[in-house]
């Protein structure tokens, strides 16, 4: 069964606004990762946060992890039209499990 | 640059055919994965391998098998293709640090249509 569940399923914002996506998972994890997928292509790794970390930054990306709530969030600040893509969280326990993704549309 | 190569971008097969999807990585990674992706369902793990000749079932192994004879190559086999196996298939590889999988590197995917 899928480990991660992203919320919302779809998000539409204007360029310059911030985008927040959430991920909930079911069991204990070693780390949680976020990936991006442009239409019909393979996934690209964005950021990894370990189970003993609470927050991590990479450029315009900010990821938080709350292991007590089994949830994570991905914040993209000052969004651009080029950020339009699907975003997936993935959790590592014994293998790598992905959620169904959030489809982000950034309007110019 | 890191590369995971899937042999075909698009593939059309007939029901009942035996189908081979090939994946090759050039990063000397121990771990390799096969996922299928369907609209609204995200990525579902079919099989994975942490070493040569080793395989583990994922969530949806029924109707599939895998082969890993060499470290760089991980093949997905549809023994008798069916229409419900029409999907995007994604291969990935990663380094295992002994504690956790570091990031996965994905191929571009194979869109398989079974008629």
PDB file of C-alpha atoms in Angstrom:
ATOM      1  CA  UNK A   1       0.000   0.000   0.000  1.00  0.00           C
ATOM      2  CA  UNK A   2       1.082   3.587  -0.528  1.00  0.00           C
ATOM      3  CA  UNK A   3       2.904   5.074   2.401  1.00  0.00           C
ATOM      4  CA  UNK A   4       2.549   8.786   1.682  1.00  0.00           C
ATOM      5  CA  UNK A   5      -0.581  10.764   0.960  1.00  0.00           C
ATOM      6  CA  UNK A   6      -0.225  14.263  -0.458  1.00  0.00           C
ATOM      7  CA  UNK A   7      -2.685  17.033   0.112  1.00  0.00           C
ATOM      8  CA  UNK A   8      -4.096  18.822  -1.785  1.00  0.00           C
ATOM      9  CA  UNK A   9      -4.408  16.725  -4.931  1.00  0.00           C
ATOM     10  CA  UNK A  10      -4.248  19.879  -7.034  1.00  0.00           C
ATOM     11  CA  UNK A  11      -3.176  23.452  -6.343  1.00  0.00           C
ATOM     12  CA  UNK A  12      -3.405  26.491  -8.618  1.00  0.00           C
ATOM     13  CA  UNK A  13      -1.688  29.780  -7.718  1.00  0.00           C
ATOM     14  CA  UNK A  14      -0.384  32.955  -9.321  1.00  0.00           C
ATOM     15  CA  UNK A  15       3.275  33.546 -10.046  1.00  0.00           C
ATOM     16  CA  UNK A  16       4.992  35.068  -7.024  1.00  0.00           C
ATOM     17  CA  UNK A  17       2.741  33.391  -4.476  1.00  0.00           C
ATOM     18  CA  UNK A  18       3.885  30.643  -2.115  1.00  0.00           C
ATOM     19  CA  UNK A  19       2.784  27.038  -2.597  1.00  0.00           C
ATOM     20  CA  UNK A  20       2.397  24.621   0.304  1.00  0.00           C
ATOM     21  CA  UNK A  21       1.921  20.899  -0.109  1.00  0.00           C
ATOM     22  CA  UNK A  22       1.435  18.401   2.677  1.00  0.00           C
ATOM     23  CA  UNK A  23       2.303  14.748   3.062  1.00  0.00           C
ATOM     24  CA  UNK A  24       1.053  12.297   5.656  1.00  0.00           C
ATOM     25  CA  UNK A  25       2.420   8.805   6.158  1.00  0.00           C
ATOM     26  CA  UNK A  26       1.558   5.752   8.198  1.00  0.00           C
ATOM     27  CA  UNK A  27       4.603   4.063   9.696  1.00  0.00           C
ATOM     28  CA  UNK A  28       7.965   5.056  11.123  1.00  0.00           C
ATOM     29  CA  UNK A  29      10.525   6.202   8.581  1.00  0.00           C
ATOM     30  CA  UNK A  30      14.268   6.662   8.133  1.00  0.00           C
ATOM     31  CA  UNK A  31      13.872   9.684   5.916  1.00  0.00           C
ATOM     32  CA  UNK A  32      11.330  11.509   3.790  1.00  0.00           C
ATOM     33  CA  UNK A  33      12.050  12.871   0.343  1.00  0.00           C
ATOM     34  CA  UNK A  34      10.272  15.184  -2.077  1.00  0.00           C
ATOM     35  CA  UNK A  35      10.373  14.732  -5.832  1.00  0.00           C
ATOM     36  CA  UNK A  36       9.149  16.713  -8.803  1.00  0.00           C
ATOM     37  CA  UNK A  37       7.785  15.334 -12.077  1.00  0.00           C
ATOM     38  CA  UNK A  38       7.261  17.308 -15.224  1.00  0.00           C
ATOM     39  CA  UNK A  39       4.498  15.994 -17.417  1.00  0.00           C
ATOM     40  CA  UNK A  40       5.142  12.463 -18.653  1.00  0.00           C
ATOM     41  CA  UNK A  41       8.766  12.334 -17.510  1.00  0.00           C
ATOM     42  CA  UNK A  42      10.783  10.684 -14.762  1.00  0.00           C
ATOM     43  CA  UNK A  43      10.925  12.094 -11.261  1.00  0.00           C
ATOM     44  CA  UNK A  44      13.681  14.395 -10.056  1.00  0.00           C
ATOM     45  CA  UNK A  45      14.828  14.484  -6.440  1.00  0.00           C
ATOM     46  CA  UNK A  46      14.328  17.834  -4.688  1.00  0.00           C
ATOM     47  CA  UNK A  47      15.192  17.446  -1.034  1.00  0.00           C
ATOM     48  CA  UNK A  48      15.666  14.827   1.702  1.00  0.00           C
ATOM     49  CA  UNK A  49      14.920  15.263   5.383  1.00  0.00           C
ATOM     50  CA  UNK A  50      16.021  12.689   7.943  1.00  0.00           C
ATOM     51  CA  UNK A  51      13.809  11.431  10.748  1.00  0.00           C
ATOM     52  CA  UNK A  52      15.833  13.315  13.364  1.00  0.00           C
ATOM     53  CA  UNK A  53      15.539  16.637  11.498  1.00  0.00           C
ATOM     54  CA  UNK A  54      12.636  19.055  11.804  1.00  0.00           C
ATOM     55  CA  UNK A  55      13.266  21.553   9.013  1.00  0.00           C
ATOM     56  CA  UNK A  56      15.434  21.847   5.947  1.00  0.00           C
ATOM     57  CA  UNK A  57      15.968  24.505   3.290  1.00  0.00           C
ATOM     58  CA  UNK A  58      17.208  24.362  -0.266  1.00  0.00           C
ATOM     59  CA  UNK A  59      16.948  27.551  -2.325  1.00  0.00           C
ATOM     60  CA  UNK A  60      13.231  28.422  -2.534  1.00  0.00           C
ATOM     61  CA  UNK A  61      12.238  25.107  -0.949  1.00  0.00           C
ATOM     62  CA  UNK A  62      11.486  24.609   2.706  1.00  0.00           C
ATOM     63  CA  UNK A  63      10.592  21.205   4.102  1.00  0.00           C
ATOM     64  CA  UNK A  64       9.327  20.443   7.587  1.00  0.00           C
ATOM     65  CA  UNK A  65       8.904  17.080   9.248  1.00  0.00           C
ATOM     66  CA  UNK A  66       6.769  16.254  12.275  1.00  0.00           C
ATOM     67  CA  UNK A  67       7.347  12.614  13.170  1.00  0.00           C
ATOM     68  CA  UNK A  68       4.847  12.756  16.044  1.00  0.00           C
ATOM     69  CA  UNK A  69       2.099  13.615  13.549  1.00  0.00           C
ATOM     70  CA  UNK A  70       3.659  11.561  10.755  1.00  0.00           C
ATOM     71  CA  UNK A  71       3.481  14.510   8.415  1.00  0.00           C
ATOM     72  CA  UNK A  72       5.669  16.719   6.270  1.00  0.00           C
ATOM     73  CA  UNK A  73       5.150  19.880   4.286  1.00  0.00           C
ATOM     74  CA  UNK A  74       6.895  21.338   1.259  1.00  0.00           C
ATOM     75  CA  UNK A  75       6.834  25.101   0.812  1.00  0.00           C
ATOM     76  CA  UNK A  76       7.873  26.675  -2.476  1.00  0.00           C
ATOM     77  CA  UNK A  77       8.351  30.408  -2.054  1.00  0.00           C
ATOM     78  CA  UNK A  78       7.969  33.042  -4.771  1.00  0.00           C
ATOM     79  CA  UNK A  79       6.659  30.494  -7.251  1.00  0.00           C
ATOM     80  CA  UNK A  80       7.367  30.702 -10.974  1.00  0.00           C
ATOM     81  CA  UNK A  81       5.521  29.355 -13.986  1.00  0.00           C
ATOM     82  CA  UNK A  82       8.403  26.870 -14.380  1.00  0.00           C
ATOM     83  CA  UNK A  83       7.454  25.331 -11.011  1.00  0.00           C
ATOM     84  CA  UNK A  84       4.332  23.884 -12.656  1.00  0.00           C
ATOM     85  CA  UNK A  85       4.679  20.127 -12.144  1.00  0.00           C
ATOM     86  CA  UNK A  86       3.543  17.261  -9.940  1.00  0.00           C
ATOM     87  CA  UNK A  87       5.194  16.913  -6.541  1.00  0.00           C
ATOM     88  CA  UNK A  88       5.520  13.651  -4.655  1.00  0.00           C
ATOM     89  CA  UNK A  89       6.655  12.734  -1.200  1.00  0.00           C
ATOM     90  CA  UNK A  90       8.465   9.448  -0.696  1.00  0.00           C
ATOM     91  CA  UNK A  91       9.201   7.676   2.534  1.00  0.00           C
ATOM     92  CA  UNK A  92      11.987   5.260   3.237  1.00  0.00           C
ATOM     93  CA  UNK A  93      11.540   2.425   5.652  1.00  0.00           C
ATOM     94  CA  UNK A  94      12.674  -0.837   4.078  1.00  0.00           C
ATOM     95  CA  UNK A  95      11.977   0.406   0.576  1.00  0.00           C
ATOM     96  CA  UNK A  96      10.822   3.627  -1.080  1.00  0.00           C
ATOM     97  CA  UNK A  97       7.085   4.356  -1.193  1.00  0.00           C
ATOM     98  CA  UNK A  98       5.441   7.288  -2.947  1.00  0.00           C
ATOM     99  CA  UNK A  99       2.151   9.080  -2.560  1.00  0.00           C
ATOM    100  CA  UNK A 100      -0.284  10.028  -5.326  1.00  0.00           C
ATOM    101  CA  UNK A 101       1.181  13.510  -5.686  1.00  0.00           C
ATOM    102  CA  UNK A 102       0.050  17.124  -5.774  1.00  0.00           C
ATOM    103  CA  UNK A 103      -0.429  18.732  -9.168  1.00  0.00           C
ATOM    104  CA  UNK A 104       0.805  22.350  -8.921  1.00  0.00           C
ATOM    105  CA  UNK A 105      -0.116  24.912 -11.557  1.00  0.00           C
ATOM    106  CA  UNK A 106       1.543  28.323 -11.393  1.00  0.00           C
ATOM    107  CA  UNK A 107      -0.164  30.894 -13.612  1.00  0.00           C
ATOM    108  CA  UNK A 108       1.970  33.641 -15.131  1.00  0.00           C
TER     109      UNK A 108
ATOM    110  CA  UNK B   1      26.387  12.903 -15.071  1.00  0.00           C
ATOM    111  CA  UNK B   2      24.225  10.307 -13.401  1.00  0.00           C
ATOM    112  CA  UNK B   3      22.127   8.310 -15.787  1.00  0.00           C
ATOM    113  CA  UNK B   4      19.323   5.756 -15.652  1.00  0.00           C
ATOM    114  CA  UNK B   5      18.332   4.562 -19.100  1.00  0.00           C
ATOM    115  CA  UNK B   6      15.120   2.779 -19.966  1.00  0.00           C
ATOM    116  CA  UNK B   7      15.258   0.958 -23.250  1.00  0.00           C
ATOM    117  CA  UNK B   8      12.021   2.264 -24.766  1.00  0.00           C
ATOM    118  CA  UNK B   9      10.055   5.479 -24.340  1.00  0.00           C
ATOM    119  CA  UNK B  10       6.879   4.078 -25.904  1.00  0.00           C
ATOM    120  CA  UNK B  11       5.931   0.448 -26.395  1.00  0.00           C
ATOM    121  CA  UNK B  12       2.831  -1.174 -27.881  1.00  0.00           C
ATOM    122  CA  UNK B  13       2.234  -4.868 -27.282  1.00  0.00           C
ATOM    123  CA  UNK B  14      -0.607  -7.334 -27.731  1.00  0.00           C
ATOM    124  CA  UNK B  15      -2.434  -9.216 -25.009  1.00  0.00           C
ATOM    125  CA  UNK B  16      -0.622 -12.419 -24.092  1.00  0.00           C
ATOM    126  CA  UNK B  17       2.800 -11.309 -25.311  1.00  0.00           C
ATOM    127  CA  UNK B  18       5.843 -11.612 -23.089  1.00  0.00           C
ATOM    128  CA  UNK B  19       7.253  -8.125 -22.552  1.00  0.00           C
ATOM    129  CA  UNK B  20      10.718  -7.118 -21.395  1.00  0.00           C
ATOM    130  CA  UNK B  21      11.395  -3.654 -19.997  1.00  0.00           C
ATOM    131  CA  UNK B  22      15.073  -2.938 -19.574  1.00  0.00           C
ATOM    132  CA  UNK B  23      16.747  -0.491 -17.231  1.00  0.00           C
ATOM    133  CA  UNK B  24      20.456   0.296 -17.024  1.00  0.00           C
ATOM    134  CA  UNK B  25      22.234   2.616 -14.596  1.00  0.00           C
ATOM    135  CA  UNK B  26      25.801   3.841 -14.847  1.00  0.00           C
ATOM    136  CA  UNK B  27      26.330   4.916 -11.228  1.00  0.00           C
ATOM    137  CA  UNK B  28      27.324   1.590  -9.650  1.00  0.00           C
ATOM    138  CA  UNK B  29      24.239   1.783  -7.414  1.00  0.00           C
ATOM    139  CA  UNK B  30      23.319  -1.233  -5.347  1.00  0.00           C
ATOM    140  CA  UNK B  31      19.581  -0.577  -5.289  1.00  0.00           C
ATOM    141  CA  UNK B  32      17.166  -0.607  -8.195  1.00  0.00           C
ATOM    142  CA  UNK B  33      13.394  -0.244  -8.298  1.00  0.00           C
ATOM    143  CA  UNK B  34      10.508  -0.686 -10.691  1.00  0.00           C
ATOM    144  CA  UNK B  35       7.340   1.375 -10.271  1.00  0.00           C
ATOM    145  CA  UNK B  36       4.221   1.792 -12.326  1.00  0.00           C
ATOM    146  CA  UNK B  37       2.381   5.096 -12.442  1.00  0.00           C
ATOM    147  CA  UNK B  38      -1.295   5.462 -13.176  1.00  0.00           C
ATOM    148  CA  UNK B  39      -3.395   8.647 -13.071  1.00  0.00           C
ATOM    149  CA  UNK B  40      -4.693   9.336  -9.579  1.00  0.00           C
ATOM    150  CA  UNK B  41      -2.760   6.433  -8.067  1.00  0.00           C
ATOM    151  CA  UNK B  42       0.735   7.848  -7.994  1.00  0.00           C
ATOM    152  CA  UNK B  43       3.700   5.481  -8.092  1.00  0.00           C
ATOM    153  CA  UNK B  44       3.249   1.921  -6.951  1.00  0.00           C
ATOM    154  CA  UNK B  45       6.216  -0.293  -6.215  1.00  0.00           C
ATOM    155  CA  UNK B  46       6.342  -3.506  -8.248  1.00  0.00           C
ATOM    156  CA  UNK B  47       9.725  -5.016  -7.378  1.00  0.00           C
ATOM    157  CA  UNK B  48      13.043  -3.864  -6.023  1.00  0.00           C
ATOM    158  CA  UNK B  49      16.540  -5.256  -5.708  1.00  0.00           C
ATOM    159  CA  UNK B  50      19.306  -4.459  -3.259  1.00  0.00           C
ATOM    160  CA  UNK B  51      21.939  -6.633  -4.881  1.00  0.00           C
ATOM    161  CA  UNK B  52      22.731  -8.752  -7.899  1.00  0.00           C
ATOM    162  CA  UNK B  53      20.487 -11.817  -8.128  1.00  0.00           C
ATOM    163  CA  UNK B  54      18.402 -10.470  -5.257  1.00  0.00           C
ATOM    164  CA  UNK B  55      14.767  -9.349  -5.604  1.00  0.00           C
ATOM    165  CA  UNK B  56      11.995  -8.333  -3.287  1.00  0.00           C
ATOM    166  CA  UNK B  57       8.284  -7.951  -4.028  1.00  0.00           C
ATOM    167  CA  UNK B  58       6.705  -4.567  -3.728  1.00  0.00           C
ATOM    168  CA  UNK B  59       3.005  -3.797  -3.434  1.00  0.00           C
ATOM    169  CA  UNK B  60       1.841  -5.089  -6.812  1.00  0.00           C
ATOM    170  CA  UNK B  61       4.099  -7.924  -8.052  1.00  0.00           C
ATOM    171  CA  UNK B  62       1.323 -10.056  -9.548  1.00  0.00           C
ATOM    172  CA  UNK B  63       1.795 -10.579 -13.275  1.00  0.00           C
ATOM    173  CA  UNK B  64       5.393  -9.353 -13.178  1.00  0.00           C
ATOM    174  CA  UNK B  65       8.825 -10.826 -12.594  1.00  0.00           C
ATOM    175  CA  UNK B  66      12.295  -9.281 -12.548  1.00  0.00           C
ATOM    176  CA  UNK B  67      15.848 -10.211 -13.335  1.00  0.00           C
ATOM    177  CA  UNK B  68      19.088  -8.747 -12.048  1.00  0.00           C
ATOM    178  CA  UNK B  69      22.011 -10.700 -13.422  1.00  0.00           C
ATOM    179  CA  UNK B  70      24.385  -7.719 -13.404  1.00  0.00           C
ATOM    180  CA  UNK B  71      24.597  -4.817 -10.987  1.00  0.00           C
ATOM    181  CA  UNK B  72      23.854  -2.178 -13.598  1.00  0.00           C
ATOM    182  CA  UNK B  73      20.819  -3.838 -15.199  1.00  0.00           C
ATOM    183  CA  UNK B  74      17.361  -4.512 -13.771  1.00  0.00           C
ATOM    184  CA  UNK B  75      14.755  -5.991 -16.089  1.00  0.00           C
ATOM    185  CA  UNK B  76      11.000  -6.072 -15.592  1.00  0.00           C
ATOM    186  CA  UNK B  77       9.170  -8.926 -17.301  1.00  0.00           C
ATOM    187  CA  UNK B  78       5.469  -9.125 -18.030  1.00  0.00           C
ATOM    188  CA  UNK B  79       4.985 -12.851 -18.450  1.00  0.00           C
ATOM    189  CA  UNK B  80       1.702 -12.548 -20.365  1.00  0.00           C
ATOM    190  CA  UNK B  81       0.724  -8.950 -20.956  1.00  0.00           C
ATOM    191  CA  UNK B  82      -2.835  -7.912 -20.166  1.00  0.00           C
ATOM    192  CA  UNK B  83      -4.719  -4.689 -20.887  1.00  0.00           C
ATOM    193  CA  UNK B  84      -4.706  -3.731 -17.200  1.00  0.00           C
ATOM    194  CA  UNK B  85      -0.914  -3.533 -17.398  1.00  0.00           C
ATOM    195  CA  UNK B  86      -1.154  -0.543 -19.708  1.00  0.00           C
ATOM    196  CA  UNK B  87       0.717   2.076 -17.723  1.00  0.00           C
ATOM    197  CA  UNK B  88       3.814   4.251 -17.361  1.00  0.00           C
ATOM    198  CA  UNK B  89       6.700   2.200 -15.980  1.00  0.00           C
ATOM    199  CA  UNK B  90       9.483   3.961 -14.119  1.00  0.00           C
ATOM    200  CA  UNK B  91      12.850   2.529 -13.154  1.00  0.00           C
ATOM    201  CA  UNK B  92      15.034   4.063 -10.454  1.00  0.00           C
ATOM    202  CA  UNK B  93      18.325   3.424  -8.698  1.00  0.00           C
ATOM    203  CA  UNK B  94      19.880   4.638  -5.489  1.00  0.00           C
ATOM    204  CA  UNK B  95      22.790   4.285  -3.147  1.00  0.00           C
ATOM    205  CA  UNK B  96      22.109   2.617   0.176  1.00  0.00           C
ATOM    206  CA  UNK B  97      24.269   4.070   2.916  1.00  0.00           C
ATOM    207  CA  UNK B  98      23.711   1.192   5.303  1.00  0.00           C
ATOM    208  CA  UNK B  99      21.037   3.147   7.119  1.00  0.00           C
ATOM    209  CA  UNK B 100      18.756   4.583   4.495  1.00  0.00           C
ATOM    210  CA  UNK B 101      18.231   5.039   0.804  1.00  0.00           C
ATOM    211  CA  UNK B 102      19.655   8.290  -0.401  1.00  0.00           C
ATOM    212  CA  UNK B 103      17.949   9.946  -3.304  1.00  0.00           C
ATOM    213  CA  UNK B 104      16.519   7.954  -6.169  1.00  0.00           C
ATOM    214  CA  UNK B 105      17.551   8.623  -9.743  1.00  0.00           C
ATOM    215  CA  UNK B 106      14.802   7.915 -12.240  1.00  0.00           C
ATOM    216  CA  UNK B 107      14.762   6.970 -15.872  1.00  0.00           C
ATOM    217  CA  UNK B 108      12.485   8.826 -18.308  1.00  0.00           C
ATOM    218  CA  UNK B 109       9.858   6.121 -18.157  1.00  0.00           C
ATOM    219  CA  UNK B 110       8.315   3.656 -20.609  1.00  0.00           C
ATOM    220  CA  UNK B 111       4.704   4.223 -21.615  1.00  0.00           C
ATOM    221  CA  UNK B 112       3.401   0.714 -22.311  1.00  0.00           C
ATOM    222  CA  UNK B 113       0.142   0.139 -24.125  1.00  0.00           C
ATOM    223  CA  UNK B 114      -1.270  -3.392 -24.212  1.00  0.00           C
ATOM    224  CA  UNK B 115      -3.920  -3.866 -26.895  1.00  0.00           C
TER     225      UNK B 115
END
